[in-house]
Short mmCIF file of C-alpha atoms and ligand atoms in Angstrom, two decimals:
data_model
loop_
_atom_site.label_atom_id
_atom_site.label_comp_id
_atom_site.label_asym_id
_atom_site.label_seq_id
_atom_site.Cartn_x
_atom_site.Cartn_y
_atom_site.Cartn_z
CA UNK S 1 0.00 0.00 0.00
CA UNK S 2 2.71 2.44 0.79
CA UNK S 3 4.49 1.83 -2.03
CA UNK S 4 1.27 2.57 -4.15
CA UNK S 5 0.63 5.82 -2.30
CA UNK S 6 4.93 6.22 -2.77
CA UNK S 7 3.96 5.79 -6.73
CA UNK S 8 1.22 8.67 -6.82
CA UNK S 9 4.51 10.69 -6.56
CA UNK S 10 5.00 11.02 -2.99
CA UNK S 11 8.89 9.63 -3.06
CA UNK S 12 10.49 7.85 -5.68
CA UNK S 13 12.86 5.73 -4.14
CA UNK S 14 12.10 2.54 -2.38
CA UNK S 15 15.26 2.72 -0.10
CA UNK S 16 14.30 5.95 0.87
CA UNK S 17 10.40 5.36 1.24
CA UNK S 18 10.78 3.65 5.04
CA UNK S 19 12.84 6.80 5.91
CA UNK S 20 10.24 9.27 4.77
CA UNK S 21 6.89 7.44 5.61
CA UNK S 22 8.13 6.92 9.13
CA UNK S 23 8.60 10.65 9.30
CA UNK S 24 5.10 11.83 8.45
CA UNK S 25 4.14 14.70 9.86
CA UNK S 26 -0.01 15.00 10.19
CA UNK S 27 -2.40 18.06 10.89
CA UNK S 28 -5.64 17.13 12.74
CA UNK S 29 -7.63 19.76 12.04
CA UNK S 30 -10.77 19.97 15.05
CA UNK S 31 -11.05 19.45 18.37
CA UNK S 32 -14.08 17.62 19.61
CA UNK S 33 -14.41 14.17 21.27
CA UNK S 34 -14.07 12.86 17.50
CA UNK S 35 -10.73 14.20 16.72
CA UNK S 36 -9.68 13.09 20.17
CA UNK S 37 -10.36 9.48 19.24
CA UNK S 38 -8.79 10.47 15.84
CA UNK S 39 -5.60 11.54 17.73
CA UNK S 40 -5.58 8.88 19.66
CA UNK S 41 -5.42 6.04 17.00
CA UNK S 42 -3.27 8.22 14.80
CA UNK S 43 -0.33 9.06 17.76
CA UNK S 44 -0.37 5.10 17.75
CA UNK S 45 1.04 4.77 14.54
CA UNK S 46 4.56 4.21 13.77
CA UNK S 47 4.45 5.37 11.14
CA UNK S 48 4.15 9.13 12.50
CA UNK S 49 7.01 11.69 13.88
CA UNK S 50 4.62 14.57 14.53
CA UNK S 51 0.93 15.08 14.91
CA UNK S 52 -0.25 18.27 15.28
CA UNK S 53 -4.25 19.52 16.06
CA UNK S 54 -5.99 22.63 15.51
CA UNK S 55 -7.33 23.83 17.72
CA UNK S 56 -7.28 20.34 20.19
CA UNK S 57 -8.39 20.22 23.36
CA UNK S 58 -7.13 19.19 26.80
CA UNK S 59 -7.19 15.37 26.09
CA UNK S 60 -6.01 15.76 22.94
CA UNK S 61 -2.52 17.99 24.41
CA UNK S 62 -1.76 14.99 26.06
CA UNK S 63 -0.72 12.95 23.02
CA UNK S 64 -0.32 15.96 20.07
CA UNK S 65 1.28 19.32 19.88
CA UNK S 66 -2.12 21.81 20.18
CA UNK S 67 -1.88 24.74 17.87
CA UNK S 68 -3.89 27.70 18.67
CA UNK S 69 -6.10 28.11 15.41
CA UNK S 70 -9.73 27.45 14.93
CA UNK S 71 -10.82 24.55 12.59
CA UNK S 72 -12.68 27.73 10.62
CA UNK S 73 -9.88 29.55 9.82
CA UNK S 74 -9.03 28.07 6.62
CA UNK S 75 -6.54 30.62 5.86
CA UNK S 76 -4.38 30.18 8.75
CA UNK S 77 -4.88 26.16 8.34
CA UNK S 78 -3.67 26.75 4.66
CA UNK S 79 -0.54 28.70 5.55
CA UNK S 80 0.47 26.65 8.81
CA UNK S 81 0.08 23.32 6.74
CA UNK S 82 2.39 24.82 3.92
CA UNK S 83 5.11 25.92 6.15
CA UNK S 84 5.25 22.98 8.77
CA UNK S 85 5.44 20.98 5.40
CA UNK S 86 2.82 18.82 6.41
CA UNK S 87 2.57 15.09 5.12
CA UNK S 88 -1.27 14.82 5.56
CA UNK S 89 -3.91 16.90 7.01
CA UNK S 90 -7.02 15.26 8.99
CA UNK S 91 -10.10 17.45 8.59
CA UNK S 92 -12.48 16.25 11.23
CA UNK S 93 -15.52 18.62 11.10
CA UNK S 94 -17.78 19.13 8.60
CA UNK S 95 -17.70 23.33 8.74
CA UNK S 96 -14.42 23.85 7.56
CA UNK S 97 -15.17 20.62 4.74
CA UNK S 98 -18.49 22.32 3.47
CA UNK S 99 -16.36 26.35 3.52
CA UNK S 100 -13.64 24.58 1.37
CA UNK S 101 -10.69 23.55 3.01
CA UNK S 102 -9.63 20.48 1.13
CA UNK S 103 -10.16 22.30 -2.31
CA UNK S 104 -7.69 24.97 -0.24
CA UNK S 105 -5.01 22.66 0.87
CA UNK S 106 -5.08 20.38 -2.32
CA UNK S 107 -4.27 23.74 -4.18
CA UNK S 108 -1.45 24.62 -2.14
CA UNK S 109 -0.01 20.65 -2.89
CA UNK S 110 -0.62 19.02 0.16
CA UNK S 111 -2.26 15.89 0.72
CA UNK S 112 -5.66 15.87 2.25
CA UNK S 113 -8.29 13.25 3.88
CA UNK S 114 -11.61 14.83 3.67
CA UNK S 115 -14.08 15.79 0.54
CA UNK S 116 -13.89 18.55 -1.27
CA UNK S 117 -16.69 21.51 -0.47
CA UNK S 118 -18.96 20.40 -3.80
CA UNK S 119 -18.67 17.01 -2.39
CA UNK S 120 -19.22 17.78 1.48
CA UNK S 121 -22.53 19.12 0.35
CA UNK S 122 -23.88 16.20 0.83
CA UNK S 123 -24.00 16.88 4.18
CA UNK S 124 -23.89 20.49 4.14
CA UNK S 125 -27.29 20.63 2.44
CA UNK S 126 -29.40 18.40 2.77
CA UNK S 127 -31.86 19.54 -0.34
CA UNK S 128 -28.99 18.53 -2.58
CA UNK S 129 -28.41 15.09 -0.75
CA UNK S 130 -32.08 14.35 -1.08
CA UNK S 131 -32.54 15.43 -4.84
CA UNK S 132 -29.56 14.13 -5.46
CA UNK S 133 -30.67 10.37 -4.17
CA UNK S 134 -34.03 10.74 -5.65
CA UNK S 135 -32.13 11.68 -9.30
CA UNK S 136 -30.28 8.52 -8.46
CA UNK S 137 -33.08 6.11 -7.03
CA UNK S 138 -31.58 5.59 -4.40
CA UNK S 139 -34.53 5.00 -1.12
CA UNK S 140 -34.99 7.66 1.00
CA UNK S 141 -37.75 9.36 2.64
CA UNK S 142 -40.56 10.82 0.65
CA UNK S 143 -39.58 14.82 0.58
CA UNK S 144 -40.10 18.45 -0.61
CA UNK S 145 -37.80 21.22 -0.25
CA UNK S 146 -39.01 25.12 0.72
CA UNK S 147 -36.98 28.30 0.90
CA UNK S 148 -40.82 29.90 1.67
CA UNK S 149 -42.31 29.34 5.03
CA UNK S 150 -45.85 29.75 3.97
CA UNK S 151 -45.11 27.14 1.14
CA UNK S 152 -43.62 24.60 3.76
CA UNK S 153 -46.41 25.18 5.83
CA UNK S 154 -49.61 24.41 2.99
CA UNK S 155 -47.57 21.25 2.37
CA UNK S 156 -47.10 20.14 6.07
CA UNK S 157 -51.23 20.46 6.20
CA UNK S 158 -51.94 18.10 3.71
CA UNK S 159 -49.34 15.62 4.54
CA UNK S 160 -49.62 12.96 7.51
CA UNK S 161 -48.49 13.34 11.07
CA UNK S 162 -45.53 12.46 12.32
CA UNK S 163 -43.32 14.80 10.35
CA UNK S 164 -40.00 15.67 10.08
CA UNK S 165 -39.16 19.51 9.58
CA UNK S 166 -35.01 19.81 8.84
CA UNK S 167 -33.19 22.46 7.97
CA UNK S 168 -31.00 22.25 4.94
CA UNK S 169 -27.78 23.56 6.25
CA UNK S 170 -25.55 22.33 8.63
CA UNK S 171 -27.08 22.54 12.43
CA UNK S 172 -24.70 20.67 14.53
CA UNK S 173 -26.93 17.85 14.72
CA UNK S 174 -29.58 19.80 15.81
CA UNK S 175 -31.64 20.92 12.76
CA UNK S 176 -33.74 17.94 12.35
CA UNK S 177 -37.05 18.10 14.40
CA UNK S 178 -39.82 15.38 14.22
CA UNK S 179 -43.02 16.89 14.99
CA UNK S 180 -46.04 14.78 16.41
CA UNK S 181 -48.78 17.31 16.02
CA UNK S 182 -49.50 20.20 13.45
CA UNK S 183 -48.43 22.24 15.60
CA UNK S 184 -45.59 21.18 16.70
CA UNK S 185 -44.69 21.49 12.73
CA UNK S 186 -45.27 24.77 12.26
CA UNK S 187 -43.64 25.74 14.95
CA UNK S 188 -40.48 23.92 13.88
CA UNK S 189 -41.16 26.08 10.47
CA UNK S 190 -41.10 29.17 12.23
CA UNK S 191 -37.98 28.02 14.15
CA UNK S 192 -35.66 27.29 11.60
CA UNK S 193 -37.00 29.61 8.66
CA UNK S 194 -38.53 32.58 10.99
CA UNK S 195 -36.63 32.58 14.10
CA UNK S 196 -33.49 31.20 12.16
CA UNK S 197 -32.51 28.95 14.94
CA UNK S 198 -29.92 27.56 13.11
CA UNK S 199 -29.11 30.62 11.27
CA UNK S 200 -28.51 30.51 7.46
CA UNK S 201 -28.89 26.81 7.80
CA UNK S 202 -32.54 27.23 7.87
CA UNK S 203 -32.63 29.57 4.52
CA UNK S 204 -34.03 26.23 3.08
CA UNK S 205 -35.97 23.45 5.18
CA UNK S 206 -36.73 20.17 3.88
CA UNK S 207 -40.20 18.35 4.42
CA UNK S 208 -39.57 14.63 4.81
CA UNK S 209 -42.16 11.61 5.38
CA UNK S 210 -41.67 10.20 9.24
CA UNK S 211 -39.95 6.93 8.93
CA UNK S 212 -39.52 3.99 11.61
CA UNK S 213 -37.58 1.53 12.24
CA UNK S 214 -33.76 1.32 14.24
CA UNK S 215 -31.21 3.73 12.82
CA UNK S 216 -28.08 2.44 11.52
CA UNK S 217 -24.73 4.45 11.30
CA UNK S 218 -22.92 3.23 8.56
CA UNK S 219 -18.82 4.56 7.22
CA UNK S 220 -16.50 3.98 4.67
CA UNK S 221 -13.29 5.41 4.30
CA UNK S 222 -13.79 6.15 0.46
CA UNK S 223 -10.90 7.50 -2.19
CA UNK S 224 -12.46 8.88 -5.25
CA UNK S 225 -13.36 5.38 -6.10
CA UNK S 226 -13.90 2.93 -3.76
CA UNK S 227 -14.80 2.06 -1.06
CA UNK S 228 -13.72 0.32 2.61
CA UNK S 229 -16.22 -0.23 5.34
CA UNK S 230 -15.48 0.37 8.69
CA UNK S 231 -17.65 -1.59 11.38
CA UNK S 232 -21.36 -1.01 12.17
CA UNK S 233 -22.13 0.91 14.83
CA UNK S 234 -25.39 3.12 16.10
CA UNK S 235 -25.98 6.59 17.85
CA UNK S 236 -28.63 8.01 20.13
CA UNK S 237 -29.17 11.02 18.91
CA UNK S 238 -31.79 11.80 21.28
CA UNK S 239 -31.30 14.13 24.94
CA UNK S 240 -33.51 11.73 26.77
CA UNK S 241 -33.53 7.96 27.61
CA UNK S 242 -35.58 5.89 25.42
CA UNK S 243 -34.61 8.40 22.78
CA UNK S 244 -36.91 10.87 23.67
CA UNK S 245 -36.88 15.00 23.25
CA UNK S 246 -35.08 16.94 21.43
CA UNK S 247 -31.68 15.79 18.75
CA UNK S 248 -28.36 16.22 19.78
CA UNK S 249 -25.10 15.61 18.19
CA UNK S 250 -25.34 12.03 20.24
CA UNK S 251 -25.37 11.30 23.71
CA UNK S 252 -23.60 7.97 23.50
CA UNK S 253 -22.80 5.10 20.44
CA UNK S 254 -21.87 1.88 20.16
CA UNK S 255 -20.14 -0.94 17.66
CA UNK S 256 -20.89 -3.38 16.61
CA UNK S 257 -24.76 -2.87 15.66
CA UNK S 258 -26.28 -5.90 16.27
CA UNK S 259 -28.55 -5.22 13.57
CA UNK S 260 -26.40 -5.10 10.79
CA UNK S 261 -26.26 -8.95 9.50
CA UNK S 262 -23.25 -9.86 7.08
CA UNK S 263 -26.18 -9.87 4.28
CA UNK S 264 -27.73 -6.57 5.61
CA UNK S 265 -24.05 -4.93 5.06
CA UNK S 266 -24.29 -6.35 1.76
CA UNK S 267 -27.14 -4.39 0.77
CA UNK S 268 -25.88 -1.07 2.48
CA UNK S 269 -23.10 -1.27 0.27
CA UNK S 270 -24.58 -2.07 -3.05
CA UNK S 271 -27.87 -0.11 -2.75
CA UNK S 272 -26.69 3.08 -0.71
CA UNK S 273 -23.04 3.39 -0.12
CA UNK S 274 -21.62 1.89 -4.17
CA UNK S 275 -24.76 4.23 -5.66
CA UNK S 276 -24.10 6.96 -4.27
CA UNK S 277 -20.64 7.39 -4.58
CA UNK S 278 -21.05 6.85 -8.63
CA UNK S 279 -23.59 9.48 -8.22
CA UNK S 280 -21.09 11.63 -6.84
CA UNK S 281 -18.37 10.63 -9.59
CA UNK S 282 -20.88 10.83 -12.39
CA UNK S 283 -22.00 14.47 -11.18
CA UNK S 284 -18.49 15.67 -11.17
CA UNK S 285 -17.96 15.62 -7.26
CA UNK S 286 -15.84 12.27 -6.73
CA UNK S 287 -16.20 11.27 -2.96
CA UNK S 288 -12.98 11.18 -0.86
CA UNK S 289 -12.56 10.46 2.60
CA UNK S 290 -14.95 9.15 5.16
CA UNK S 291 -18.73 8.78 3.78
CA UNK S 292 -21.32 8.40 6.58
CA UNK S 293 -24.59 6.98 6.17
CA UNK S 294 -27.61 7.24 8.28
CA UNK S 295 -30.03 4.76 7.48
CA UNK S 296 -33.17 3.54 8.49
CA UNK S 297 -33.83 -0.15 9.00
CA UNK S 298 -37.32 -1.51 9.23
CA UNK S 299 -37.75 -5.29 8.54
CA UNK S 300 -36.24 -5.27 4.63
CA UNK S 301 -36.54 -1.80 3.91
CA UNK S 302 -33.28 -0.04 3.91
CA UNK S 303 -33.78 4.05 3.87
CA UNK S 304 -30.93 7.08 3.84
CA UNK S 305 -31.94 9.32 6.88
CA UNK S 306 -28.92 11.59 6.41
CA UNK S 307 -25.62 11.92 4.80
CA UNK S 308 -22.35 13.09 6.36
CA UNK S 309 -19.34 13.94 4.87
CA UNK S 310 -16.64 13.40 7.89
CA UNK S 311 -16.27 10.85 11.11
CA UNK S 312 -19.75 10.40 13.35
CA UNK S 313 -19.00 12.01 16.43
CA UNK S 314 -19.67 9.74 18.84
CA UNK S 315 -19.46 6.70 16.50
CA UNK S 316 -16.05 7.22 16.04
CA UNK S 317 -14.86 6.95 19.74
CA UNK S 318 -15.74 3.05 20.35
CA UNK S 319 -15.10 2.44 16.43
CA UNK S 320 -11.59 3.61 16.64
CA UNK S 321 -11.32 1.74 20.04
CA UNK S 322 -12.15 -1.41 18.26
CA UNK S 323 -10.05 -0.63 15.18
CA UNK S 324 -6.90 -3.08 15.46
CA UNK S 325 -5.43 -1.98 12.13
CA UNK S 326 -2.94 1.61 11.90
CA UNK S 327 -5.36 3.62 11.03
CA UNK S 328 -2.86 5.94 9.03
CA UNK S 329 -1.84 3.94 6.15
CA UNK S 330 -5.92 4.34 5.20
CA UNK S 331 -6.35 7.99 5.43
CA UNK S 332 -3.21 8.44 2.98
CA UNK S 333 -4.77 5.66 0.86
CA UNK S 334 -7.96 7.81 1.02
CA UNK S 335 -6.06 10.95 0.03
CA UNK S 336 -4.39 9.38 -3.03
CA UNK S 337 -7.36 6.95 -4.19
CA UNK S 338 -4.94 3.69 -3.39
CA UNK S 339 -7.57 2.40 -1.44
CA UNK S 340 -7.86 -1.14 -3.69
CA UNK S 341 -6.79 -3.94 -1.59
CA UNK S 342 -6.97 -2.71 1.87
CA UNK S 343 -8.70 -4.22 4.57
CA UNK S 344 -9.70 -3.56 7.91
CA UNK S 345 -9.10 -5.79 11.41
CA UNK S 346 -11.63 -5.57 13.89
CA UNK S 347 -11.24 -6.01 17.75
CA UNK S 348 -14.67 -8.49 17.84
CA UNK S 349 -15.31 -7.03 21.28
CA UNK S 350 -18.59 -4.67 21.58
CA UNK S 351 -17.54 -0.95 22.74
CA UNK S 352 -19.45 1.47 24.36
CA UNK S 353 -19.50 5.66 24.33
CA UNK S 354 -21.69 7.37 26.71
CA UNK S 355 -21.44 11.34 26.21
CA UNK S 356 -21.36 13.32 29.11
CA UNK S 357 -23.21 16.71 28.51
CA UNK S 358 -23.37 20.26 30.42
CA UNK S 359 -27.01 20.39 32.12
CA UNK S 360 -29.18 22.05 29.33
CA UNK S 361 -27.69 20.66 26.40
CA UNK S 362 -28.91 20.58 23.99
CA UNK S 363 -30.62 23.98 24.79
CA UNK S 364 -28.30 26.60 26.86
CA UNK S 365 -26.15 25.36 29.20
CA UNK S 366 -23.32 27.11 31.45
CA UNK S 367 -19.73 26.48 30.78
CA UNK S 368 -16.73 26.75 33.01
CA UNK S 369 -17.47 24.16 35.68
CA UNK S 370 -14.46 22.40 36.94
CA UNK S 371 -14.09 18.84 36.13
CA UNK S 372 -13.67 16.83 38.98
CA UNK S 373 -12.64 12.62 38.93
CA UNK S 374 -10.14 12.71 35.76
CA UNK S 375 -7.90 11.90 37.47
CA UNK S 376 -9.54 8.97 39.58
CA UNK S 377 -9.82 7.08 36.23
CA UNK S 378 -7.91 3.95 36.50
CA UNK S 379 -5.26 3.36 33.70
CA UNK S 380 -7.33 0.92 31.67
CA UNK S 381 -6.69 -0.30 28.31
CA UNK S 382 -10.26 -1.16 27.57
CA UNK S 383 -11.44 2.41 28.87
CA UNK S 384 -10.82 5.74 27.50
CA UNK S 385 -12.08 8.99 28.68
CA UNK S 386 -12.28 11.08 24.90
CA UNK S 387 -12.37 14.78 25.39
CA UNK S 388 -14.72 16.65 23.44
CA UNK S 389 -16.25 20.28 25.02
CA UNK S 390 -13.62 20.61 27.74
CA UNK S 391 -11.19 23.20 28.30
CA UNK S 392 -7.77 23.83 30.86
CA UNK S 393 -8.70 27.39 33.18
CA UNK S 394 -5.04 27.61 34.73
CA UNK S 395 -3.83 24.24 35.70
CA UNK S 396 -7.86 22.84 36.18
CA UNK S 397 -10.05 21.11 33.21
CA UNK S 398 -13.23 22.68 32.79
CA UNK S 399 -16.77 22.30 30.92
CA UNK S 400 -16.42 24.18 27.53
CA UNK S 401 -19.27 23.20 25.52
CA UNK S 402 -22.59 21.03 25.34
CA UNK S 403 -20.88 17.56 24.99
CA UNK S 404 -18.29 17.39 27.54
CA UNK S 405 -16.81 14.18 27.12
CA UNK S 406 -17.08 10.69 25.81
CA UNK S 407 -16.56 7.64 27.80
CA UNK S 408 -15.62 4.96 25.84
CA UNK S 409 -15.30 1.43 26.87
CA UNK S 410 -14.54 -2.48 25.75
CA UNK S 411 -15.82 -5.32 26.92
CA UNK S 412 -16.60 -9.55 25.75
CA UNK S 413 -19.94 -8.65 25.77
CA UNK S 414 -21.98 -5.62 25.29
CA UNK S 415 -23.26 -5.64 28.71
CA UNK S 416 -19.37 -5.72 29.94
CA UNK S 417 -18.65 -2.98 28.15
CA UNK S 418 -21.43 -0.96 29.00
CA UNK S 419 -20.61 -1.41 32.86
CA UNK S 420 -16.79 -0.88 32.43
CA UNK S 421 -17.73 2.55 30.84
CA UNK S 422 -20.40 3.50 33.15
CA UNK S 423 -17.88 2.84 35.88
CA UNK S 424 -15.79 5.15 34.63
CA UNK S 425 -18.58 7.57 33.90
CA UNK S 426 -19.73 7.40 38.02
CA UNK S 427 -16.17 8.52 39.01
CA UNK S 428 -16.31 12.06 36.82
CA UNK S 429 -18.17 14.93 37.86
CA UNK S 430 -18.91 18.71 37.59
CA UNK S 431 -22.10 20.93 38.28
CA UNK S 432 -25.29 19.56 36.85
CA UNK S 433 -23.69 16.99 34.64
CA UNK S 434 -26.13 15.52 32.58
CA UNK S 435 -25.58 11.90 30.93
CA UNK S 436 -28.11 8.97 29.62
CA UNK S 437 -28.26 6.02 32.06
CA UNK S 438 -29.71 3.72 28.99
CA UNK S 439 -26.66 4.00 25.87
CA UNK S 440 -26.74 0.81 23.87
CA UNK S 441 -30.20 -0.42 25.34
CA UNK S 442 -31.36 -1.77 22.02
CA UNK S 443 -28.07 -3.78 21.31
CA UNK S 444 -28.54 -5.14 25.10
CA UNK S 445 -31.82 -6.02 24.77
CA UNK S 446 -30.83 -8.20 21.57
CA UNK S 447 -27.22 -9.66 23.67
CA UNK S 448 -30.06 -10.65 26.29
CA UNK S 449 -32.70 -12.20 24.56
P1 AMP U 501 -30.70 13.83 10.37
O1 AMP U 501 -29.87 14.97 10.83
O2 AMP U 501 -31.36 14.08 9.07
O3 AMP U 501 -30.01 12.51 10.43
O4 AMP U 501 -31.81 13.66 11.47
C1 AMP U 501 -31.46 13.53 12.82
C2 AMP U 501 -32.31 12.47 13.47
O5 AMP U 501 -33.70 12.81 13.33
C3 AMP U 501 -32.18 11.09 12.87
O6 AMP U 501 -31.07 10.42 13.38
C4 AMP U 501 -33.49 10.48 13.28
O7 AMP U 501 -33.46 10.08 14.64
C5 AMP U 501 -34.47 11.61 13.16
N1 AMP U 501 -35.03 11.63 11.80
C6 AMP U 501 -34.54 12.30 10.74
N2 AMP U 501 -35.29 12.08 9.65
C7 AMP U 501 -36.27 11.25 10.02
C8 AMP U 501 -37.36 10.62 9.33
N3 AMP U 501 -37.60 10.89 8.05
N4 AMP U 501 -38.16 9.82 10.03
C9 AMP U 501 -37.94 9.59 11.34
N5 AMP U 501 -36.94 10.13 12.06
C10 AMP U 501 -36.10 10.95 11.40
N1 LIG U 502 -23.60 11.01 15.59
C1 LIG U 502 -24.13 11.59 14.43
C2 LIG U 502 -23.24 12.45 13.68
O1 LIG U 502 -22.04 12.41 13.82
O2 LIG U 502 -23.75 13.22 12.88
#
C-alpha cells in the first residue's frame, strides 16, 4: 500500500520510502471528542514523527502538539500546513469541509483526507443530498424542499403526522425536528426559517415523510473510487432515555450494531453506499474520505436518513477503540485513491460511548465548571475517557461546551462494556452533569434475549 501511495509521486525511491513514511508529519484539524479518538489512533502509529491539532483540546494535548487556530480559519490552516510541510492533514468537522478547506489545501499541494466543499454538500445541504438520491433512485424518505415558510407550511397540512421539519444547512446535529402534532410542525417552520434557529442553515428546510424503524450508522473510508467499510455501529441522537426529546449531536454510540447482518451490510453497500458514490463521480464531485450513512432499517426496507461527509461524532470513539489496524496507512490511501486492496481488522469485542453533557444541552447550558474525577480514572486499556467540550482554566479542566466528554469502553460482551464505561462515567463529575443512564439499550436487549 505504501508503495502505491509512494507511486502517486509522494517519493520515488524505495530505499528511501521507510525513511520518509516513518517521518510523516499530520495536521488534525478539530477538536471535539471525535478528533480526540482520531488523535488517539493516529499518535499510535509508527508510522508518525509529529501530529499536530488545531485547535485540540485538553485530552487531545496529552498525546499531540495543540496549535492555537480554529478549525474555521481556513486561511491560517492553509498557511500553517504549507510551512510545517505537512505530510497529511485530517479534517475532522464538517464546517471547515463544506467552507472549502480540502479544495484549499489540495491547491497549495498538500495531501488531504476529507471531501472537497462540492462534495461535502452532501451533508452540508441536505436539499442537494435528497434530490440528489431521488435523481439517483436511491430510497430515501418521501420529501419536498421550501426556501418559503408559507409554502412549507400548505404542504405540512396536507401531509400525515408524524413529520420531520429539517433544515437544509448544517445545524450541529440539531436541525432535524420530528413533529407529532400540526403544531408542533409549524412551529419547527417558524424556528428554523422565521426565528433562524440555526441561522442561514434554515434559509431552506426540507419536508420529509416520518420513517420507523432502528437507525443504523454506517462509514467507509472512500478515495475517489472505492470504497472500505469500517464496522457497524449506532448513535442516540436523542437528549432523553428511550430516545426521547429533542436531537443532539449524540449522547452515547456503540459498535458493533447488532442489527447489521453480514447480508444486511451487503445491501448497504450495493444499494446506498456503491450508488451513491457513482452518483457523486458521475456528477463531477468524486467522494474522498470518510462517507457516513444514516439509514433507516425496518424489517427489509433499507432508507438514507442523512448523509455526512466526515467521522460520526460519537461513533467514532468506540469504532476507533475497536479498530486493530494503523489507522494511518488508510487515510493516505484515502487521500491518493490507493484504497484497492486494503482491509480492515476488527477487535470483535462490543464498545461502548456514553457522552457526558453540560445540564441544558442541547438547549443553553453554562460552561466553566471544573471537572472533577479525571484523574480517579484507573489506567485501563479497555477504557478511555475522549475529550470533546472541555477546556484547561489555569492548571484545572473545565466544561467548555454542550458535549463534555465521551466515555468509551470495551468489553466480551456488550453488557461488559457498558458497565466498564459507566464505571468510569460514576467517578467524573462537575455541576449539573447531565448523561443517559440507557446507551446501547437496544443492542442489550438483543445480547439478552
Ligand atoms: P438527520 O440529521 O437528518 O439525520 O436527522 C437527525 C435524526 O432525526 C435522525 O437520526 C433520526 O433520529 C431523526 N429523523 C430524521 N429524519 C427522520 C425521518 N424521516 N423519520 C424519522 N426520524 C427521522
Ligand atoms: N452522531 C451523528 C453524527 O455524527 O452526525
Amino acid at each position: 500500500m505504501f508503495f502505491q501511495y509512494l507511486s502517486k509521486g509522494y517519493v520515488a525511491s524505495c530505499s528511501f520510502t521507510v525513511e520518509i513514511i516513518m517521518n510523516l508529519k499530520i495536521l488534525l484539524v478539530g477538536g471535539g471528542g471525535r478528533e480526540h479518538a482520531l488523535a488517539w489512533k493516529i499518535a499510535q502509529s509508527p508510522w508518525v514523527e509529529k501530529l499536530y491539532c488545531a485547535p485540540g483540546n485538553p485530552g487531545i494535548a496529552g498525546i499531540a502538539e495543540c496549535v492555537d487556530i480554529a478549525a474555521g480559519d481556513l486561511e491560517a490552516l492553509e498557511v500553517f500546513a504549507v510551512e510545517k510541510k505537512i505530510d497529511l492533514t485530517v479534517i475532522g468537522p464538517e464546517a471547515p469541509l463544506v467552507a472549502g478547506l480540502a479544495d484549499r489545501l489540495r491547491a497549495a499541494g498538500q495531501a488531504v483526507f476529507g471531501p472537497s466543499a462540492s462534495a461535502a454538500a452532501i451533508e452540508g445541504s441536505k436539499a442537494f443530498m435528497k434530490d440528489l438520491l431521488q435523481r439517483h433512485h436511491i430510497p430515501t424518505a418521501g420529501y419536498q424542499v421550501f426556501s418559503q415558510p408559507k409554502a412549507a407550511l400548505a404542504y405540512i397540512r396536507k401531509q400525515k403526522i408524524p413529520i420531520v421539519v429539517k433544515a437544509s444547512g448544517l445545524a450541529s446535529g440539531k436541525g432535524a425536528m420530528v413533529c407529532h402534532s400540526l403544531k408542533e410542525a409549524e412551529e419547527a417552520v417558524h424556528r428554523a426559517m422565521i426565528a433562524r434557529e440555526f441561522g442561514a442553515a434554515g434559509q431552506e428546510v426540507v419536508v420529509e415523510e416520518f420513517l420507523t424503524g432502528e437507525e443504523v450508522s454506517f462509514m467507509a473510508f472512500a478515495d475517489g473510487e472505492r470504497l472500505l467499510p469500517l464496522a457497524s455501529a449506532q448513535d442516540h441522537k436523542a437528549i432523553g432515555e428511550g430516545d426521547t426529546g429533542p436531537n443532539t449531536g449524540g449522547m452515547g454510540a456503540y459498535s458493533p450494531a447488532p442489527i447489521v447482518t453480514p447480508g444486511l451490510h451487503e445491501r448497504i453497500m450495493s444499494e446506498i453506499m456503491e450508488p451513491v458514490m457513482r452518483a457523486m463521480t458521475m456528477e463531477g464531485r468524486p467522494y474522498r474520505g470518510l462517507l457516513y450513512a444514516g439509514l433507516m432499517i425496518d424489517g427489509d426496507l433499507l432508507k438514507v436518513l442523512e448523509f455526512n461527509a466526515r467521522f460520526g461524532d460519537p461513533e467514532t470513539q468506540p469504532l476507533l477503540m475497536r479498530m486493530r489496524s494503523d489507522i494511518v496507512p488508510h487515510l493516505l490511501a484515502s487521500a491518493s485513491g490507493t484504497l484497492a486492496g486494503m482491509t480492515i481488522d476488527w477487535d470483535p469485542r462490543p464498545a461502548v460511548c456514553v457522552v457526558m453533557a453540560a445540564g441544558g444541552y442541547p438547549g443553553s447550558y453554562a460552561g466553566n465548571l471544573p471537572i472533577t474525577g479525571l484523574q480517579s480514572v484507573p489506567p485501563h486499556g479497555d477504557v478511555q475517557v475522549f475529550h470533546a467540550g472541555t477546556r484547561f482554566d489555569g492548571g484545572q479542566v473545565v466544561t467548555a461546551g454542550g458535549r463534555v466528554l465521551g466515555v468509551t469502553g470495551m468489553g466480551e460482551t456488550i453488557t461488559r462494556a457498558r458497565d466498564v464505561t459507566y464505571d468510569v462515567v460514576h467517578r467524573i463529575h462537575w455541576q449539573d452533569v447531565y448523561f443517559r443512564r440507557d446507551i446501547a439499550h437496544r443492542a442489550i436487549a438483543r445480547e439478552v434475549s
